[in-house]
JSON list of N, CA, C and O and ligand atoms in Angstrom, two decimals:
[
{"chain": "I", "resi": 117, "resn": "MET", "atom": "N", "xyz": [17.72, -7.05, -7.96]},
{"chain": "I", "resi": 117, "resn": "MET", "atom": "CA", "xyz": [16.72, -5.98, -7.88]},
{"chain": "I", "resi": 117, "resn": "MET", "atom": "C", "xyz": [16.69, -5.39, -6.47]},
{"chain": "I", "resi": 117, "resn": "MET", "atom": "O", "xyz": [16.70, -6.13, -5.49]},
{"chain": "I", "resi": 118, "resn": "GLN", "atom": "N", "xyz": [16.61, -4.11, -6.42]},
{"chain": "I", "resi": 118, "resn": "GLN", "atom": "CA", "xyz": [16.59, -3.44, -5.12]},
{"chain": "I", "resi": 118, "resn": "GLN", "atom": "C", "xyz": [15.18, -3.37, -4.56]},
{"chain": "I", "resi": 118, "resn": "GLN", "atom": "O", "xyz": [14.22, -3.23, -5.30]},
{"chain": "I", "resi": 119, "resn": "TYR", "atom": "N", "xyz": [15.09, -3.50, -3.25]},
{"chain": "I", "resi": 119, "resn": "TYR", "atom": "CA", "xyz": [13.77, -3.37, -2.64]},
{"chain": "I", "resi": 119, "resn": "TYR", "atom": "C", "xyz": [13.89, -2.88, -1.20]},
{"chain": "I", "resi": 119, "resn": "TYR", "atom": "O", "xyz": [14.95, -2.95, -0.59]},
{"chain": "I", "resi": 120, "resn": "TYR", "atom": "N", "xyz": [12.79, -2.39, -0.67]},
{"chain": "I", "resi": 120, "resn": "TYR", "atom": "CA", "xyz": [12.70, -2.02, 0.73]},
{"chain": "I", "resi": 120, "resn": "TYR", "atom": "C", "xyz": [11.78, -2.99, 1.43]},
{"chain": "I", "resi": 120, "resn": "TYR", "atom": "O", "xyz": [10.82, -3.48, 0.83]},
{"chain": "I", "resi": 121, "resn": "GLU", "atom": "N", "xyz": [12.07, -3.23, 2.70]},
{"chain": "I", "resi": 121, "resn": "GLU", "atom": "CA", "xyz": [11.14, -4.01, 3.51]},
{"chain": "I", "resi": 121, "resn": "GLU", "atom": "C", "xyz": [10.37, -3.03, 4.39]},
{"chain": "I", "resi": 121, "resn": "GLU", "atom": "O", "xyz": [10.94, -2.30, 5.17]},
{"chain": "I", "resi": 122, "resn": "ILE", "atom": "N", "xyz": [9.07, -3.06, 4.23]},
{"chain": "I", "resi": 122, "resn": "ILE", "atom": "CA", "xyz": [8.20, -2.12, 4.93]},
{"chain": "I", "resi": 122, "resn": "ILE", "atom": "C", "xyz": [7.18, -2.90, 5.75]},
{"chain": "I", "resi": 122, "resn": "ILE", "atom": "O", "xyz": [6.74, -3.96, 5.34]},
{"chain": "I", "resi": 123, "resn": "ILE", "atom": "N", "xyz": [6.84, -2.34, 6.92]},
{"chain": "I", "resi": 123, "resn": "ILE", "atom": "CA", "xyz": [5.80, -2.96, 7.73]},
{"chain": "I", "resi": 123, "resn": "ILE", "atom": "C", "xyz": [4.46, -2.36, 7.31]},
{"chain": "I", "resi": 123, "resn": "ILE", "atom": "O", "xyz": [4.30, -1.15, 7.29]},
{"chain": "I", "resi": 124, "resn": "CYS", "atom": "N", "xyz": [3.53, -3.23, 7.01]},
{"chain": "I", "resi": 124, "resn": "CYS", "atom": "CA", "xyz": [2.20, -2.79, 6.62]},
{"chain": "I", "resi": 124, "resn": "CYS", "atom": "C", "xyz": [1.52, -2.09, 7.79]},
{"chain": "I", "resi": 124, "resn": "CYS", "atom": "O", "xyz": [1.52, -2.61, 8.90]},
{"chain": "I", "resi": 125, "resn": "SER", "atom": "N", "xyz": [0.96, -0.92, 7.55]},
{"chain": "I", "resi": 125, "resn": "SER", "atom": "CA", "xyz": [0.30, -0.15, 8.62]},
{"chain": "I", "resi": 125, "resn": "SER", "atom": "C", "xyz": [-0.98, -0.82, 9.08]},
{"chain": "I", "resi": 125, "resn": "SER", "atom": "O", "xyz": [-1.50, -0.51, 10.14]},
{"chain": "I", "resi": 126, "resn": "SER", "atom": "N", "xyz": [-1.48, -1.70, 8.28]},
{"chain": "I", "resi": 126, "resn": "SER", "atom": "CA", "xyz": [-2.77, -2.31, 8.58]},
{"chain": "I", "resi": 126, "resn": "SER", "atom": "C", "xyz": [-2.63, -3.68, 9.26]},
{"chain": "I", "resi": 126, "resn": "SER", "atom": "O", "xyz": [-3.14, -3.88, 10.35]},
{"chain": "I", "resi": 127, "resn": "CYS", "atom": "N", "xyz": [-1.92, -4.59, 8.63]},
{"chain": "I", "resi": 127, "resn": "CYS", "atom": "CA", "xyz": [-1.84, -5.95, 9.20]},
{"chain": "I", "resi": 127, "resn": "CYS", "atom": "C", "xyz": [-0.51, -6.21, 9.91]},
{"chain": "I", "resi": 127, "resn": "CYS", "atom": "O", "xyz": [-0.29, -7.28, 10.46]},
{"chain": "I", "resi": 128, "resn": "LYS", "atom": "N", "xyz": [0.38, -5.23, 9.88]},
{"chain": "I", "resi": 128, "resn": "LYS", "atom": "CA", "xyz": [1.68, -5.29, 10.57]},
{"chain": "I", "resi": 128, "resn": "LYS", "atom": "C", "xyz": [2.61, -6.39, 10.05]},
{"chain": "I", "resi": 128, "resn": "LYS", "atom": "O", "xyz": [3.52, -6.83, 10.75]},
{"chain": "I", "resi": 129, "resn": "GLN", "atom": "N", "xyz": [2.33, -6.83, 8.86]},
{"chain": "I", "resi": 129, "resn": "GLN", "atom": "CA", "xyz": [3.20, -7.83, 8.24]},
{"chain": "I", "resi": 129, "resn": "GLN", "atom": "C", "xyz": [4.25, -7.10, 7.40]},
{"chain": "I", "resi": 129, "resn": "GLN", "atom": "O", "xyz": [3.99, -6.06, 6.83]},
{"chain": "I", "resi": 130, "resn": "LYS", "atom": "N", "xyz": [5.43, -7.73, 7.35]},
{"chain": "I", "resi": 130, "resn": "LYS", "atom": "CA", "xyz": [6.47, -7.16, 6.51]},
{"chain": "I", "resi": 130, "resn": "LYS", "atom": "C", "xyz": [6.19, -7.48, 5.05]},
{"chain": "I", "resi": 130, "resn": "LYS", "atom": "O", "xyz": [5.78, -8.59, 4.73]},
{"chain": "I", "resi": 131, "resn": "PHE", "atom": "N", "xyz": [6.41, -6.52, 4.21]},
{"chain": "I", "resi": 131, "resn": "PHE", "atom": "CA", "xyz": [6.28, -6.81, 2.78]},
{"chain": "I", "resi": 131, "resn": "PHE", "atom": "C", "xyz": [7.35, -6.05, 2.03]},
{"chain": "I", "resi": 131, "resn": "PHE", "atom": "O", "xyz": [7.93, -5.09, 2.53]},
{"chain": "I", "resi": 132, "resn": "LYS", "atom": "N", "xyz": [7.63, -6.52, 0.83]},
{"chain": "I", "resi": 132, "resn": "LYS", "atom": "CA", "xyz": [8.70, -5.94, 0.04]},
{"chain": "I", "resi": 132, "resn": "LYS", "atom": "C", "xyz": [8.16, -5.03, -1.04]},
{"chain": "I", "resi": 132, "resn": "LYS", "atom": "O", "xyz": [7.15, -5.32, -1.67]},
{"chain": "I", "resi": 133, "resn": "VAL", "atom": "N", "xyz": [8.87, -3.93, -1.20]},
{"chain": "I", "resi": 133, "resn": "VAL", "atom": "CA", "xyz": [8.51, -2.98, -2.25]},
{"chain": "I", "resi": 133, "resn": "VAL", "atom": "C", "xyz": [9.69, -2.92, -3.21]},
{"chain": "I", "resi": 133, "resn": "VAL", "atom": "O", "xyz": [10.80, -2.58, -2.81]},
{"chain": "I", "resi": 134, "resn": "TYR", "atom": "N", "xyz": [9.44, -3.30, -4.42]},
{"chain": "I", "resi": 134, "resn": "TYR", "atom": "CA", "xyz": [10.52, -3.40, -5.39]},
{"chain": "I", "resi": 134, "resn": "TYR", "atom": "C", "xyz": [10.73, -2.12, -6.17]},
{"chain": "I", "resi": 134, "resn": "TYR", "atom": "O", "xyz": [9.79, -1.37, -6.42]},
{"chain": "I", "resi": 135, "resn": "GLU", "atom": "N", "xyz": [11.99, -1.94, -6.53]},
{"chain": "I", "resi": 135, "resn": "GLU", "atom": "CA", "xyz": [12.38, -0.78, -7.31]},
{"chain": "I", "resi": 135, "resn": "GLU", "atom": "C", "xyz": [11.56, -0.71, -8.60]},
{"chain": "I", "resi": 135, "resn": "GLU", "atom": "O", "xyz": [11.35, -1.72, -9.26]},
{"chain": "I", "resi": 136, "resn": "GLY", "atom": "N", "xyz": [11.10, 0.50, -8.91]},
{"chain": "I", "resi": 136, "resn": "GLY", "atom": "CA", "xyz": [10.33, 0.67, -10.14]},
{"chain": "I", "resi": 136, "resn": "GLY", "atom": "C", "xyz": [8.84, 0.68, -9.92]},
{"chain": "I", "resi": 136, "resn": "GLY", "atom": "O", "xyz": [8.10, 1.14, -10.77]},
{"chain": "I", "resi": 137, "resn": "SER", "atom": "N", "xyz": [8.42, 0.19, -8.76]},
{"chain": "I", "resi": 137, "resn": "SER", "atom": "CA", "xyz": [6.98, 0.18, -8.49]},
{"chain": "I", "resi": 137, "resn": "SER", "atom": "C", "xyz": [6.55, 1.53, -7.94]},
{"chain": "I", "resi": 137, "resn": "SER", "atom": "O", "xyz": [7.36, 2.34, -7.50]},
{"chain": "I", "resi": 138, "resn": "GLN", "atom": "N", "xyz": [5.23, 1.74, -7.96]},
{"chain": "I", "resi": 138, "resn": "GLN", "atom": "CA", "xyz": [4.69, 3.01, -7.50]},
{"chain": "I", "resi": 138, "resn": "GLN", "atom": "C", "xyz": [4.94, 3.19, -6.00]},
{"chain": "I", "resi": 138, "resn": "GLN", "atom": "O", "xyz": [5.26, 4.28, -5.54]},
{"chain": "I", "resi": 139, "resn": "ARG", "atom": "N", "xyz": [4.81, 2.08, -5.25]},
{"chain": "I", "resi": 139, "resn": "ARG", "atom": "CA", "xyz": [5.03, 2.14, -3.80]},
{"chain": "I", "resi": 139, "resn": "ARG", "atom": "C", "xyz": [6.46, 2.53, -3.48]},
{"chain": "I", "resi": 139, "resn": "ARG", "atom": "O", "xyz": [6.71, 3.27, -2.54]},
{"chain": "I", "resi": 140, "resn": "TYR", "atom": "N", "xyz": [7.38, 1.98, -4.23]},
{"chain": "I", "resi": 140, "resn": "TYR", "atom": "CA", "xyz": [8.80, 2.26, -4.02]},
{"chain": "I", "resi": 140, "resn": "TYR", "atom": "C", "xyz": [9.07, 3.76, -4.15]},
{"chain": "I", "resi": 140, "resn": "TYR", "atom": "O", "xyz": [9.74, 4.36, -3.33]},
{"chain": "I", "resi": 141, "resn": "ARG", "atom": "N", "xyz": [8.52, 4.33, -5.20]},
{"chain": "I", "resi": 141, "resn": "ARG", "atom": "CA", "xyz": [8.70, 5.77, -5.43]},
{"chain": "I", "resi": 141, "resn": "ARG", "atom": "C", "xyz": [8.10, 6.58, -4.30]},
{"chain": "I", "resi": 141, "resn": "ARG", "atom": "O", "xyz": [8.70, 7.52, -3.81]},
{"chain": "I", "resi": 142, "resn": "ARG", "atom": "N", "xyz": [6.89, 6.19, -3.90]},
{"chain": "I", "resi": 142, "resn": "ARG", "atom": "CA", "xyz": [6.22, 6.92, -2.82]},
{"chain": "I", "resi": 142, "resn": "ARG", "atom": "C", "xyz": [7.00, 6.83, -1.52]},
{"chain": "I", "resi": 142, "resn": "ARG", "atom": "O", "xyz": [7.10, 7.78, -0.77]},
{"chain": "I", "resi": 143, "resn": "PHE", "atom": "N", "xyz": [7.55, 5.65, -1.26]},
{"chain": "I", "resi": 143, "resn": "PHE", "atom": "CA", "xyz": [8.33, 5.44, -0.04]},
{"chain": "I", "resi": 143, "resn": "PHE", "atom": "C", "xyz": [9.60, 6.29, -0.07]},
{"chain": "I", "resi": 143, "resn": "PHE", "atom": "O", "xyz": [9.98, 6.91, 0.92]},
{"chain": "I", "resi": 144, "resn": "LYS", "atom": "N", "xyz": [10.25, 6.31, -1.21]},
{"chain": "I", "resi": 144, "resn": "LYS", "atom": "CA", "xyz": [11.50, 7.05, -1.35]},
{"chain": "I", "resi": 144, "resn": "LYS", "atom": "C", "xyz": [11.28, 8.55, -1.21]},
{"chain": "I", "resi": 144, "resn": "LYS", "atom": "O", "xyz": [12.07, 9.25, -0.60]},
{"chain": "I", "resi": 145, "resn": "GLU", "atom": "N", "xyz": [10.20, 9.02, -1.80]},
{"chain": "I", "resi": 145, "resn": "GLU", "atom": "CA", "xyz": [9.90, 10.45, -1.75]},
{"chain": "I", "resi": 145, "resn": "GLU", "atom": "C", "xyz": [9.25, 10.84, -0.43]},
{"chain": "I", "resi": 145, "resn": "GLU", "atom": "O", "xyz": [9.07, 12.02, -0.15]},
{"chain": "I", "resi": 146, "resn": "LYS", "atom": "N", "xyz": [8.87, 9.85, 0.36]},
{"chain": "I", "resi": 146, "resn": "LYS", "atom": "CA", "xyz": [8.26, 10.06, 1.66]},
{"chain": "I", "resi": 146, "resn": "LYS", "atom": "C", "xyz": [7.02, 10.96, 1.57]},
{"chain": "I", "resi": 146, "resn": "LYS", "atom": "O", "xyz": [6.77, 11.80, 2.42]},
{"chain": "I", "resi": 147, "resn": "THR", "atom": "N", "xyz": [6.25, 10.78, 0.52]},
{"chain": "I", "resi": 147, "resn": "THR", "atom": "CA", "xyz": [5.04, 11.57, 0.36]},
{"chain": "I", "resi": 147, "resn": "THR", "atom": "C", "xyz": [3.90, 10.96, 1.17]},
{"chain": "I", "resi": 147, "resn": "THR", "atom": "O", "xyz": [2.88, 11.58, 1.38]},
{"chain": "I", "resi": 148, "resn": "ASN", "atom": "N", "xyz": [4.13, 9.75, 1.63]},
{"chain": "I", "resi": 148, "resn": "ASN", "atom": "CA", "xyz": [3.08, 9.04, 2.34]},
{"chain": "I", "resi": 148, "resn": "ASN", "atom": "C", "xyz": [3.69, 8.35, 3.54]},
{"chain": "I", "resi": 148, "resn": "ASN", "atom": "O", "xyz": [4.73, 7.72, 3.44]},
{"chain": "I", "resi": 149, "resn": "LYS", "atom": "N", "xyz": [3.04, 8.49, 4.69]},
{"chain": "I", "resi": 149, "resn": "LYS", "atom": "CA", "xyz": [3.58, 7.85, 5.89]},
{"chain": "I", "resi": 149, "resn": "LYS", "atom": "C", "xyz": [2.93, 6.51, 6.16]},
{"chain": "I", "resi": 149, "resn": "LYS", "atom": "O", "xyz": [3.43, 5.71, 6.93]},
{"chain": "I", "resi": 150, "resn": "ILE", "atom": "N", "xyz": [1.80, 6.29, 5.54]},
{"chain": "I", "resi": 150, "resn": "ILE", "atom": "CA", "xyz": [1.08, 5.04, 5.75]},
{"chain": "I", "resi": 150, "resn": "ILE", "atom": "C", "xyz": [1.27, 4.14, 4.53]},
{"chain": "I", "resi": 150, "resn": "ILE", "atom": "O", "xyz": [0.99, 4.54, 3.40]},
{"chain": "I", "resi": 151, "resn": "PHE", "atom": "N", "xyz": [1.80, 2.96, 4.81]},
{"chain": "I", "resi": 151, "resn": "PHE", "atom": "CA", "xyz": [2.01, 2.02, 3.73]},
{"chain": "I", "resi": 151, "resn": "PHE", "atom": "C", "xyz": [1.31, 0.71, 4.03]},
{"chain": "I", "resi": 151, "resn": "PHE", "atom": "O", "xyz": [1.42, 0.18, 5.12]},
{"chain": "I", "resi": 152, "resn": "ARG", "atom": "N", "xyz": [0.59, 0.25, 3.04]},
{"chain": "I", "resi": 152, "resn": "ARG", "atom": "CA", "xyz": [-0.13, -1.01, 3.20]},
{"chain": "I", "resi": 152, "resn": "ARG", "atom": "C", "xyz": [0.33, -2.00, 2.15]},
{"chain": "I", "resi": 152, "resn": "ARG", "atom": "O", "xyz": [0.69, -1.62, 1.04]},
{"chain": "I", "resi": 153, "resn": "CYS", "atom": "N", "xyz": [0.28, -3.26, 2.54]},
{"chain": "I", "resi": 153, "resn": "CYS", "atom": "CA", "xyz": [0.63, -4.30, 1.60]},
{"chain": "I", "resi": 153, "resn": "CYS", "atom": "C", "xyz": [-0.46, -4.44, 0.54]},
{"chain": "I", "resi": 153, "resn": "CYS", "atom": "O", "xyz": [-1.55, -3.88, 0.68]},
{"chain": "I", "resi": 154, "resn": "GLU", "atom": "N", "xyz": [-0.13, -5.21, -0.45]},
{"chain": "I", "resi": 154, "resn": "GLU", "atom": "CA", "xyz": [-1.04, -5.40, -1.59]},
{"chain": "I", "resi": 154, "resn": "GLU", "atom": "C", "xyz": [-2.43, -5.86, -1.15]},
{"chain": "I", "resi": 154, "resn": "GLU", "atom": "O", "xyz": [-3.45, -5.33, -1.59]},
{"chain": "I", "resi": 155, "resn": "SER", "atom": "N", "xyz": [-2.48, -6.87, -0.26]},
{"chain": "I", "resi": 155, "resn": "SER", "atom": "CA", "xyz": [-3.78, -7.44, 0.09]},
{"chain": "I", "resi": 155, "resn": "SER", "atom": "C", "xyz": [-4.61, -6.48, 0.93]},
{"chain": "I", "resi": 155, "resn": "SER", "atom": "O", "xyz": [-5.83, -6.40, 0.76]},
{"chain": "I", "resi": 156, "resn": "CYS", "atom": "N", "xyz": [-3.99, -5.73, 1.84]},
{"chain": "I", "resi": 156, "resn": "CYS", "atom": "CA", "xyz": [-4.73, -4.76, 2.63]},
{"chain": "I", "resi": 156, "resn": "CYS", "atom": "C", "xyz": [-5.21, -3.62, 1.74]},
{"chain": "I", "resi": 156, "resn": "CYS", "atom": "O", "xyz": [-6.31, -3.12, 1.92]},
{"chain": "I", "resi": 157, "resn": "ASP", "atom": "N", "xyz": [-4.39, -3.25, 0.80]},
{"chain": "I", "resi": 157, "resn": "ASP", "atom": "CA", "xyz": [-4.74, -2.19, -0.12]},
{"chain": "I", "resi": 157, "resn": "ASP", "atom": "C", "xyz": [-5.99, -2.54, -0.91]},
{"chain": "I", "resi": 157, "resn": "ASP", "atom": "O", "xyz": [-6.92, -1.74, -1.00]},
{"chain": "I", "resi": 158, "resn": "SER", "atom": "N", "xyz": [-6.02, -3.74, -1.44]},
{"chain": "I", "resi": 158, "resn": "SER", "atom": "CA", "xyz": [-7.17, -4.13, -2.25]},
{"chain": "I", "resi": 158, "resn": "SER", "atom": "C", "xyz": [-8.40, -4.34, -1.38]},
{"chain": "I", "resi": 158, "resn": "SER", "atom": "O", "xyz": [-9.52, -4.07, -1.79]},
{"chain": "I", "resi": 159, "resn": "LYS", "atom": "N", "xyz": [-8.19, -4.79, -0.14]},
{"chain": "I", "resi": 159, "resn": "LYS", "atom": "CA", "xyz": [-9.29, -4.97, 0.78]},
{"chain": "I", "resi": 159, "resn": "LYS", "atom": "C", "xyz": [-9.95, -3.61, 1.08]},
{"chain": "I", "resi": 159, "resn": "LYS", "atom": "O", "xyz": [-11.17, -3.47, 1.07]},
{"chain": "I", "resi": 160, "resn": "ILE", "atom": "N", "xyz": [-9.11, -2.61, 1.34]},
{"chain": "I", "resi": 160, "resn": "ILE", "atom": "CA", "xyz": [-9.61, -1.28, 1.64]},
{"chain": "I", "resi": 160, "resn": "ILE", "atom": "C", "xyz": [-10.32, -0.68, 0.42]},
{"chain": "I", "resi": 160, "resn": "ILE", "atom": "O", "xyz": [-11.35, -0.04, 0.54]},
{"chain": "I", "resi": 161, "resn": "ARG", "atom": "N", "xyz": [-9.76, -0.96, -0.74]},
{"chain": "I", "resi": 161, "resn": "ARG", "atom": "CA", "xyz": [-10.38, -0.47, -1.96]},
{"chain": "I", "resi": 161, "resn": "ARG", "atom": "C", "xyz": [-11.77, -1.11, -2.14]},
{"chain": "I", "resi": 161, "resn": "ARG", "atom": "O", "xyz": [-12.73, -0.43, -2.50]},
{"chain": "I", "resi": 162, "resn": "MET", "atom": "N", "xyz": [-11.85, -2.40, -1.86]},
{"chain": "I", "resi": 162, "resn": "MET", "atom": "CA", "xyz": [-13.12, -3.09, -1.98]},
{"chain": "I", "resi": 162, "resn": "MET", "atom": "C", "xyz": [-14.14, -2.56, -0.98]},
{"chain": "I", "resi": 162, "resn": "MET", "atom": "O", "xyz": [-15.30, -2.35, -1.32]},
{"chain": "I", "resi": 163, "resn": "ASP", "atom": "N", "xyz": [-13.70, -2.30, 0.25]},
{"chain": "I", "resi": 163, "resn": "ASP", "atom": "CA", "xyz": [-14.59, -1.76, 1.27]},
{"chain": "I", "resi": 163, "resn": "ASP", "atom": "C", "xyz": [-15.10, -0.38, 0.86]},
{"chain": "I", "resi": 163, "resn": "ASP", "atom": "O", "xyz": [-16.26, -0.05, 1.07]},
{"chain": "I", "resi": 164, "resn": "ALA", "atom": "N", "xyz": [-14.23, 0.41, 0.27]},
{"chain": "I", "resi": 164, "resn": "ALA", "atom": "CA", "xyz": [-14.61, 1.75, -0.18]},
{"chain": "I", "resi": 164, "resn": "ALA", "atom": "C", "xyz": [-15.66, 1.66, -1.27]},
{"chain": "I", "resi": 164, "resn": "ALA", "atom": "O", "xyz": [-16.63, 2.43, -1.28]},
{"chain": "I", "resi": 165, "resn": "ILE", "atom": "N", "xyz": [-15.48, 0.72, -2.16]},
{"chain": "I", "resi": 165, "resn": "ILE", "atom": "CA", "xyz": [-16.47, 0.53, -3.24]},
{"chain": "I", "resi": 165, "resn": "ILE", "atom": "C", "xyz": [-17.80, 0.08, -2.66]},
{"chain": "I", "resi": 165, "resn": "ILE", "atom": "O", "xyz": [-18.86, 0.59, -3.02]},
{"chain": "I", "resi": 166, "resn": "LYS", "atom": "N", "xyz": [-17.73, -0.85, -1.72]},
{"chain": "I", "resi": 166, "resn": "LYS", "atom": "CA", "xyz": [-18.95, -1.35, -1.08]},
{"chain": "I", "resi": 166, "resn": "LYS", "atom": "C", "xyz": [-19.69, -0.21, -0.35]},
{"chain": "I", "resi": 166, "resn": "LYS", "atom": "O", "xyz": [-20.90, -0.08, -0.44]},
{"chain": "I", "resi": 167, "resn": "ASN", "atom": "N", "xyz": [-18.93, 0.61, 0.37]},
{"chain": "I", "resi": 167, "resn": "ASN", "atom": "CA", "xyz": [-19.52, 1.74, 1.07]},
{"chain": "I", "resi": 167, "resn": "ASN", "atom": "C", "xyz": [-20.16, 2.71, 0.09]},
{"chain": "I", "resi": 167, "resn": "ASN", "atom": "O", "xyz": [-21.25, 3.22, 0.31]},
{"chain": "I", "resi": 168, "resn": "PHE", "atom": "N", "xyz": [-19.46, 2.95, -1.00]},
{"chain": "I", "resi": 168, "resn": "PHE", "atom": "CA", "xyz": [-19.97, 3.85, -2.02]},
{"chain": "I", "resi": 168, "resn": "PHE", "atom": "C", "xyz": [-21.28, 3.34, -2.57]},
{"chain": "I", "resi": 168, "resn": "PHE", "atom": "O", "xyz": [-22.25, 4.07, -2.68]},
{"chain": "I", "resi": 169, "resn": "LEU", "atom": "N", "xyz": [-21.30, 2.05, -2.87]},
{"chain": "I", "resi": 169, "resn": "LEU", "atom": "CA", "xyz": [-22.51, 1.45, -3.45]},
{"chain": "I", "resi": 169, "resn": "LEU", "atom": "C", "xyz": [-23.67, 1.46, -2.47]},
{"chain": "I", "resi": 169, "resn": "LEU", "atom": "O", "xyz": [-24.80, 1.74, -2.85]},
{"chain": "I", "resi": 170, "resn": "SER", "atom": "N", "xyz": [-23.38, 1.20, -1.20]},
{"chain": "I", "resi": 170, "resn": "SER", "atom": "CA", "xyz": [-24.47, 1.12, -0.23]},
{"chain": "I", "resi": 170, "resn": "SER", "atom": "C", "xyz": [-25.04, 2.50, 0.10]},
{"chain": "I", "resi": 170, "resn": "SER", "atom": "O", "xyz": [-26.20, 2.61, 0.47]},
{"chain": "I", "resi": 171, "resn": "THR", "atom": "N", "xyz": [-24.23, 3.54, -0.02]},
{"chain": "I", "resi": 171, "resn": "THR", "atom": "CA", "xyz": [-24.75, 4.87, 0.26]},
{"chain": "I", "resi": 171, "resn": "THR", "atom": "C", "xyz": [-25.37, 5.52, -0.97]},
{"chain": "I", "resi": 171, "resn": "THR", "atom": "O", "xyz": [-25.98, 6.56, -0.88]},
{"chain": "I", "resi": 172, "resn": "HIS", "atom": "N", "xyz": [-25.18, 4.90, -2.12]},
{"chain": "I", "resi": 172, "resn": "HIS", "atom": "CA", "xyz": [-25.72, 5.48, -3.36]},
{"chain": "I", "resi": 172, "resn": "HIS", "atom": "C", "xyz": [-26.80, 4.62, -4.00]},
{"chain": "I", "resi": 172, "resn": "HIS", "atom": "O", "xyz": [-27.06, 4.74, -5.18]},
{"chain": "I", "resi": 173, "resn": "SER", "atom": "N", "xyz": [-27.38, 3.75, -3.21]},
{"chain": "I", "resi": 173, "resn": "SER", "atom": "CA", "xyz": [-28.43, 2.93, -3.80]},
{"chain": "I", "resi": 173, "resn": "SER", "atom": "C", "xyz": [-29.75, 3.11, -3.03]},
{"chain": "I", "resi": 173, "resn": "SER", "atom": "O", "xyz": [-29.77, 3.68, -1.96]},
{"chain": "J", "resi": 299, "resn": "ZN", "atom": "ZN1", "xyz": [-1.24, -5.61, 5.13]}
]
């Protein structure tokens, strides 16, 4: 399986993006310059949800 090794923009850890995944496509098409690993991505998503909830309650 083909993959790219990308440095996470957030935690600076190397992570692999495998062929067929959404990240792989985004990386190849260069539509996004900021790439985050799975754990940073979900952390940011959780923070966004928390912010949303705290400003809407
Ligand atoms: Zn990360």
